[in-house]
GROMACS .gro file of C-alpha atoms in nm:
model
  306
    1UNK     CA    1  10.673   7.930  11.756
    2UNK     CA    2  11.125   7.888  11.833
    3UNK     CA    3  11.378   8.101  11.898
    4UNK     CA    4  11.526   8.349  11.577
    5UNK     CA    5  11.819   8.270  11.712
    6UNK     CA    6  11.761   7.892  11.753
    7UNK     CA    7  12.091   7.688  11.530
    8UNK     CA    8  11.770   7.554  11.336
    9UNK     CA    9  11.679   7.850  11.234
   10UNK     CA   10  12.053   7.912  11.194
   11UNK     CA   11  12.105   7.542  10.978
   12UNK     CA   12  11.725   7.678  10.703
   13UNK     CA   13  11.863   8.084  10.711
   14UNK     CA   14  12.091   8.335  10.706
   15UNK     CA   15  11.948   8.684  10.866
   16UNK     CA   16  11.988   8.816  10.574
   17UNK     CA   17  11.729   8.569  10.408
   18UNK     CA   18  11.495   8.588  10.668
   19UNK     CA   19  11.490   8.998  10.639
   20UNK     CA   20  11.387   8.934  10.325
   21UNK     CA   21  11.152   8.686  10.389
   22UNK     CA   22  10.974   8.956  10.621
   23UNK     CA   23  10.978   9.229  10.351
   24UNK     CA   24  10.842   9.022  10.052
   25UNK     CA   25  10.606   8.962  10.305
   26UNK     CA   26  10.613   8.583  10.326
   27UNK     CA   27  10.653   8.539  10.598
   28UNK     CA   28  10.636   8.741  11.007
   29UNK     CA   29  10.840   8.726  11.357
   30UNK     CA   30  10.673   8.754  11.727
   31UNK     CA   31  10.738   8.824  11.989
   32UNK     CA   32  10.572   8.672  12.332
   33UNK     CA   33  10.437   9.050  12.561
   34UNK     CA   34  10.309   9.079  12.889
   35UNK     CA   35  10.002   9.149  13.062
   36UNK     CA   36  10.001   9.513  12.970
   37UNK     CA   37   9.729   9.724  12.897
   38UNK     CA   38   9.604   9.799  12.483
   39UNK     CA   39   9.367   9.944  12.222
   40UNK     CA   40   9.206   9.801  11.953
   41UNK     CA   41   9.226  10.033  11.601
   42UNK     CA   42   9.072   9.920  11.299
   43UNK     CA   43   9.124  10.079  10.962
   44UNK     CA   44   8.820  10.174  10.736
   45UNK     CA   45   8.960  10.331  10.468
   46UNK     CA   46   9.124  10.592  10.534
   47UNK     CA   47   9.057  10.659  10.922
   48UNK     CA   48   9.152  10.490  11.143
   49UNK     CA   49   8.852  10.367  11.431
   50UNK     CA   50   8.950  10.272  11.787
   51UNK     CA   51   8.733   9.955  11.883
   52UNK     CA   52   8.844   9.806  12.156
   53UNK     CA   53   9.036   9.812  12.485
   54UNK     CA   54   9.190   9.531  12.775
   55UNK     CA   55   9.439   9.398  12.916
   56UNK     CA   56   9.683   9.162  12.644
   57UNK     CA   57   9.888   8.885  12.739
   58UNK     CA   58  10.018   8.652  12.394
   59UNK     CA   59  10.198   8.673  12.053
   60UNK     CA   60  10.262   9.016  11.937
   61UNK     CA   61  10.309   9.000  11.508
   62UNK     CA   62  10.591   9.278  11.455
   63UNK     CA   63  10.578   9.517  11.156
   64UNK     CA   64  10.759   9.457  10.871
   65UNK     CA   65  11.010   9.785  10.958
   66UNK     CA   66  10.977   9.713  11.298
   67UNK     CA   67  11.144   9.262  11.257
   68UNK     CA   68  11.423   9.380  11.040
   69UNK     CA   69  11.580   9.686  11.266
   70UNK     CA   70  11.522   9.407  11.550
   71UNK     CA   71  11.707   9.122  11.331
   72UNK     CA   72  11.995   9.404  11.196
   73UNK     CA   73  12.028   9.628  11.514
   74UNK     CA   74  11.958   9.381  11.807
   75UNK     CA   75  11.648   9.544  11.913
   76UNK     CA   76  11.352   9.744  11.854
   77UNK     CA   77  11.123   9.942  12.025
   78UNK     CA   78  10.745   9.873  11.933
   79UNK     CA   79  10.409  10.127  11.978
   80UNK     CA   80  10.157   9.906  11.840
   81UNK     CA   81  10.142   9.550  11.609
   82UNK     CA   82   9.955   9.259  11.465
   83UNK     CA   83   9.801   9.029  11.854
   84UNK     CA   84   9.529   8.795  11.711
   85UNK     CA   85   9.266   8.854  11.949
   86UNK     CA   86   9.239   8.502  12.196
   87UNK     CA   87   9.550   8.680  12.375
   88UNK     CA   88   9.262   8.983  12.554
   89UNK     CA   89   9.272   8.902  12.920
   90UNK     CA   90   8.987   9.131  13.003
   91UNK     CA   91   8.722   9.260  12.613
   92UNK     CA   92   8.636   9.587  12.690
   93UNK     CA   93   8.381   9.790  12.461
   94UNK     CA   94   8.387  10.134  12.611
   95UNK     CA   95   8.607  10.410  12.556
   96UNK     CA   96   8.919  10.431  12.831
   97UNK     CA   97   8.964  10.785  12.762
   98UNK     CA   98   8.791  11.088  12.956
   99UNK     CA   99   8.835  11.339  12.638
  100UNK     CA  100   8.607  11.298  12.285
  101UNK     CA  101   8.730  11.216  11.973
  102UNK     CA  102   8.903  11.254  11.750
  103UNK     CA  103   9.236  11.159  11.940
  104UNK     CA  104   9.543  11.262  11.703
  105UNK     CA  105   9.458  11.027  11.386
  106UNK     CA  106   9.187  10.821  11.601
  107UNK     CA  107   8.856  10.957  11.394
  108UNK     CA  108   8.619  10.805  11.650
  109UNK     CA  109   8.585  10.502  11.908
  110UNK     CA  110   8.326  10.247  11.700
  111UNK     CA  111   8.282   9.956  11.928
  112UNK     CA  112   8.327   9.612  11.831
  113UNK     CA  113   8.221   9.279  12.034
  114UNK     CA  114   8.546   9.031  12.061
  115UNK     CA  115   8.559   8.817  11.724
  116UNK     CA  116   8.483   8.389  11.896
  117UNK     CA  117   8.665   8.346  11.655
  118UNK     CA  118   9.094   8.444  11.692
  119UNK     CA  119   9.201   8.749  11.464
  120UNK     CA  120   9.487   8.948  11.377
  121UNK     CA  121   9.377   9.331  11.533
  122UNK     CA  122   9.614   9.572  11.495
  123UNK     CA  123   9.657   9.721  11.846
  124UNK     CA  124   9.847  10.016  12.037
  125UNK     CA  125  10.037   9.936  12.378
  126UNK     CA  126  10.002  10.107  12.679
  127UNK     CA  127   9.798  10.427  12.555
  128UNK     CA  128   9.695  10.733  12.755
  129UNK     CA  129   9.501  11.053  12.551
  130UNK     CA  130   9.616  11.431  12.641
  131UNK     CA  131   9.307  11.761  12.580
  132UNK     CA  132   9.431  11.880  12.275
  133UNK     CA  133   9.650  12.159  12.338
  134UNK     CA  134   9.471  12.483  12.189
  135UNK     CA  135   9.257  12.367  12.505
  136UNK     CA  136   9.525  12.347  12.753
  137UNK     CA  137   9.654  12.773  12.646
  138UNK     CA  138   9.334  12.904  12.663
  139UNK     CA  139   9.313  12.718  13.032
  140UNK     CA  140   9.646  12.857  13.070
  141UNK     CA  141   9.542  13.229  12.980
  142UNK     CA  142   9.178  13.185  13.178
  143UNK     CA  143   9.359  13.047  13.511
  144UNK     CA  144   9.566  13.390  13.462
  145UNK     CA  145   9.830  13.211  13.558
  146UNK     CA  146  10.219  13.389  13.507
  147UNK     CA  147  10.273  13.742  13.387
  148UNK     CA  148  10.071  13.988  13.192
  149UNK     CA  149  10.324  13.933  12.923
  150UNK     CA  150  10.360  13.578  12.937
  151UNK     CA  151   9.960  13.525  12.952
  152UNK     CA  152   9.996  13.723  12.667
  153UNK     CA  153  10.182  13.528  12.471
  154UNK     CA  154   9.998  13.228  12.569
  155UNK     CA  155   9.665  13.369  12.398
  156UNK     CA  156   9.852  13.438  12.105
  157UNK     CA  157  10.004  13.060  12.085
  158UNK     CA  158   9.657  12.979  12.135
  159UNK     CA  159   9.565  13.164  11.786
  160UNK     CA  160   9.843  13.059  11.550
  161UNK     CA  161   9.743  12.693  11.696
  162UNK     CA  162   9.359  12.772  11.559
  163UNK     CA  163   9.443  12.963  11.311
  164UNK     CA  164   9.676  12.677  11.115
  165UNK     CA  165   9.350  12.361  11.293
  166UNK     CA  166   9.761  12.266  11.491
  167UNK     CA  167   9.712  12.124  11.798
  168UNK     CA  168   9.299  12.111  11.771
  169UNK     CA  169   9.240  11.691  11.818
  170UNK     CA  170   9.364  11.554  12.146
  171UNK     CA  171   9.685  11.398  12.111
  172UNK     CA  172   9.694  10.973  12.194
  173UNK     CA  173  10.050  10.925  12.351
  174UNK     CA  174  10.209  10.530  12.376
  175UNK     CA  175  10.476  10.361  12.633
  176UNK     CA  176  10.741  10.168  12.401
  177UNK     CA  177  10.778   9.829  12.489
  178UNK     CA  178  11.145   9.779  12.398
  179UNK     CA  179  11.207   9.381  12.198
  180UNK     CA  180  11.527   9.173  12.163
  181UNK     CA  181  11.618   9.007  11.928
  182UNK     CA  182  11.695   8.749  12.154
  183UNK     CA  183  11.297   8.762  12.192
  184UNK     CA  184  11.230   8.689  11.886
  185UNK     CA  185  11.027   8.371  11.744
  186UNK     CA  186  10.971   8.243  11.411
  187UNK     CA  187  10.773   7.975  11.212
  188UNK     CA  188  11.049   7.676  11.175
  189UNK     CA  189  10.827   7.514  10.968
  190UNK     CA  190  10.659   7.829  10.697
  191UNK     CA  191  11.034   7.890  10.721
  192UNK     CA  192  11.133   7.511  10.603
  193UNK     CA  193  10.888   7.534  10.327
  194UNK     CA  194  11.035   7.848  10.156
  195UNK     CA  195  11.439   7.791  10.223
  196UNK     CA  196  11.380   7.427  10.143
  197UNK     CA  197  11.112   7.325   9.876
  198UNK     CA  198  11.061   7.003   9.795
  199UNK     CA  199  11.224   6.836   9.459
  200UNK     CA  200  10.893   6.791   9.323
  201UNK     CA  201  10.809   7.231   9.390
  202UNK     CA  202  11.151   7.249   9.233
  203UNK     CA  203  11.048   7.188   8.925
  204UNK     CA  204  10.743   7.347   8.899
  205UNK     CA  205  10.832   7.624   9.149
  206UNK     CA  206  10.554   7.904   9.144
  207UNK     CA  207  10.782   8.162   9.209
  208UNK     CA  208  11.044   8.197   8.984
  209UNK     CA  209  11.171   8.510   9.138
  210UNK     CA  210  11.291   8.412   9.496
  211UNK     CA  211  11.422   8.116   9.442
  212UNK     CA  212  11.725   8.284   9.150
  213UNK     CA  213  11.764   8.566   9.474
  214UNK     CA  214  11.827   8.279   9.773
  215UNK     CA  215  12.109   8.095   9.520
  216UNK     CA  216  12.173   8.506   9.490
  217UNK     CA  217  12.208   8.520   9.835
  218UNK     CA  218  12.432   8.237   9.915
  219UNK     CA  219  12.746   8.291   9.672
  220UNK     CA  220  12.709   8.704   9.801
  221UNK     CA  221  12.696   8.528  10.152
  222UNK     CA  222  13.004   8.298   9.956
  223UNK     CA  223  13.222   8.550   9.911
  224UNK     CA  224  13.169   8.747  10.236
  225UNK     CA  225  12.897   9.025  10.160
  226UNK     CA  226  12.589   9.045  10.340
  227UNK     CA  227  12.239   8.931  10.105
  228UNK     CA  228  12.161   9.337  10.067
  229UNK     CA  229  11.883   9.492   9.826
  230UNK     CA  230  12.235   9.704   9.698
  231UNK     CA  231  12.478   9.382   9.636
  232UNK     CA  232  12.266   9.195   9.491
  233UNK     CA  233  12.195   9.580   9.231
  234UNK     CA  234  12.555   9.494   9.169
  235UNK     CA  235  12.605   9.195   9.120
  236UNK     CA  236  12.354   9.199   8.887
  237UNK     CA  237  12.478   9.535   8.708
  238UNK     CA  238  12.843   9.346   8.651
  239UNK     CA  239  12.653   9.117   8.499
  240UNK     CA  240  12.533   9.299   8.253
  241UNK     CA  241  12.872   9.487   8.219
  242UNK     CA  242  13.092   9.409   7.878
  243UNK     CA  243  13.340   9.666   8.119
  244UNK     CA  244  13.381   9.463   8.515
  245UNK     CA  245  13.582   9.760   8.671
  246UNK     CA  246  13.443   9.923   8.919
  247UNK     CA  247  13.459  10.326   8.684
  248UNK     CA  248  13.220  10.104   8.428
  249UNK     CA  249  12.993   9.954   8.700
  250UNK     CA  250  13.003  10.329   8.861
  251UNK     CA  251  12.900  10.466   8.484
  252UNK     CA  252  12.654  10.144   8.414
  253UNK     CA  253  12.465  10.244   8.693
  254UNK     CA  254  12.387  10.578   8.694
  255UNK     CA  255  12.362  10.569   8.355
  256UNK     CA  256  12.084  10.355   8.445
  257UNK     CA  257  11.934  10.578   8.695
  258UNK     CA  258  11.877  10.857   8.464
  259UNK     CA  259  11.775  10.673   8.172
  260UNK     CA  260  11.391  10.646   8.037
  261UNK     CA  261  11.428  10.302   7.962
  262UNK     CA  262  11.563  10.201   8.250
  263UNK     CA  263  11.628   9.851   8.186
  264UNK     CA  264  11.840   9.767   8.461
  265UNK     CA  265  11.568   9.880   8.693
  266UNK     CA  266  11.830   9.992   8.904
  267UNK     CA  267  11.581  10.382   9.037
  268UNK     CA  268  11.471  10.051   9.283
  269UNK     CA  269  11.677  10.020   9.469
  270UNK     CA  270  11.902  10.301   9.404
  271UNK     CA  271  11.743  10.693   9.481
  272UNK     CA  272  12.035  10.923   9.480
  273UNK     CA  273  12.404  10.918   9.304
  274UNK     CA  274  12.683  11.212   9.330
  275UNK     CA  275  13.045  11.253   9.288
  276UNK     CA  276  13.110  11.040   9.582
  277UNK     CA  277  12.833  10.820   9.718
  278UNK     CA  278  12.604  10.614   9.667
  279UNK     CA  279  12.256  10.628   9.794
  280UNK     CA  280  11.972  10.332   9.815
  281UNK     CA  281  11.698  10.165  10.007
  282UNK     CA  282  11.720   9.905  10.176
  283UNK     CA  283  11.513   9.616  10.179
  284UNK     CA  284  11.303   9.776  10.586
  285UNK     CA  285  11.244  10.100  10.420
  286UNK     CA  286  11.535  10.261  10.544
  287UNK     CA  287  11.840  10.480  10.300
  288UNK     CA  288  12.160  10.419  10.366
  289UNK     CA  289  12.459  10.564  10.176
  290UNK     CA  290  12.829  10.433  10.053
  291UNK     CA  291  13.098  10.596   9.912
  292UNK     CA  292  13.276  10.478   9.619
  293UNK     CA  293  13.592  10.376   9.739
  294UNK     CA  294  13.384  10.163  10.020
  295UNK     CA  295  13.167   9.954   9.741
  296UNK     CA  296  13.522   9.873   9.501
  297UNK     CA  297  13.606   9.678   9.789
  298UNK     CA  298  13.295   9.495   9.733
  299UNK     CA  299  13.262   9.465   9.307
  300UNK     CA  300  13.634   9.362   9.380
  301UNK     CA  301  13.478   9.010   9.597
  302UNK     CA  302  13.132   8.962   9.356
  303UNK     CA  303  13.409   8.978   9.077
  304UNK     CA  304  13.548   8.613   9.260
  305UNK     CA  305  13.103   8.556   9.133
  306UNK     CA  306  13.104   8.607   8.758
   0.00000   0.00000   0.00000
């Protein structure tokens, strides 16, 4: 694995291309995590179960959203990731918590013996658990701490939580781990395979849409534009429009957004349109907005490619 800022990586793909690969679930980013407590959890249907815990010292596979955020912002904070079971220094199937399940969104403790071969499982870092809020309120009321008015307030608050069925589960907290861009690692061979296919694979390419997207991203970068989903959409709409003016492009986007046919599929990227702004979703699932005045400058650059 190679650091993400390594010169060898930048020669193969831009950060925008890597972010797109991550969003397409074709590649993952890693980081090294030093010895710390971790809770192993798995999902069965719609329910999550706690399975084991121990000290983890190895590589964690960042979730897509966390990886893209770290690439674009320079750092991110995580409380969970996928980890390989061979990275655990020790492995215990006894619950480390002195309170009963369910805890937050975890239904129960269901022990899992350590797999003989390495497996990727979800893990929560540095977990601590606290008894339900209702229990804490009830105990405060029973001890009679504070003046009568405050005790009465606690009693009413406890009843409100019970009626709303909130605060009736034990809480699970994790301490965040800050990951910096320089800590990121990538499988260089896998990146080469995805971005630089051989001549034979190009003739029988199994992912024509992916190939077209790479070619488009190179075009966008050639005119100084980041290969965002919005710029990809603007290029596609401009190609489909007879008129290339900004007004014509905006009108076509709005027309397709509200039409039943959705011929240009702008709704896949655009989430809303106002009199002055365009709202859209980036490849990490984050909501963005651009003023039409700003978009006019982007369209000016895109016209160089038409």
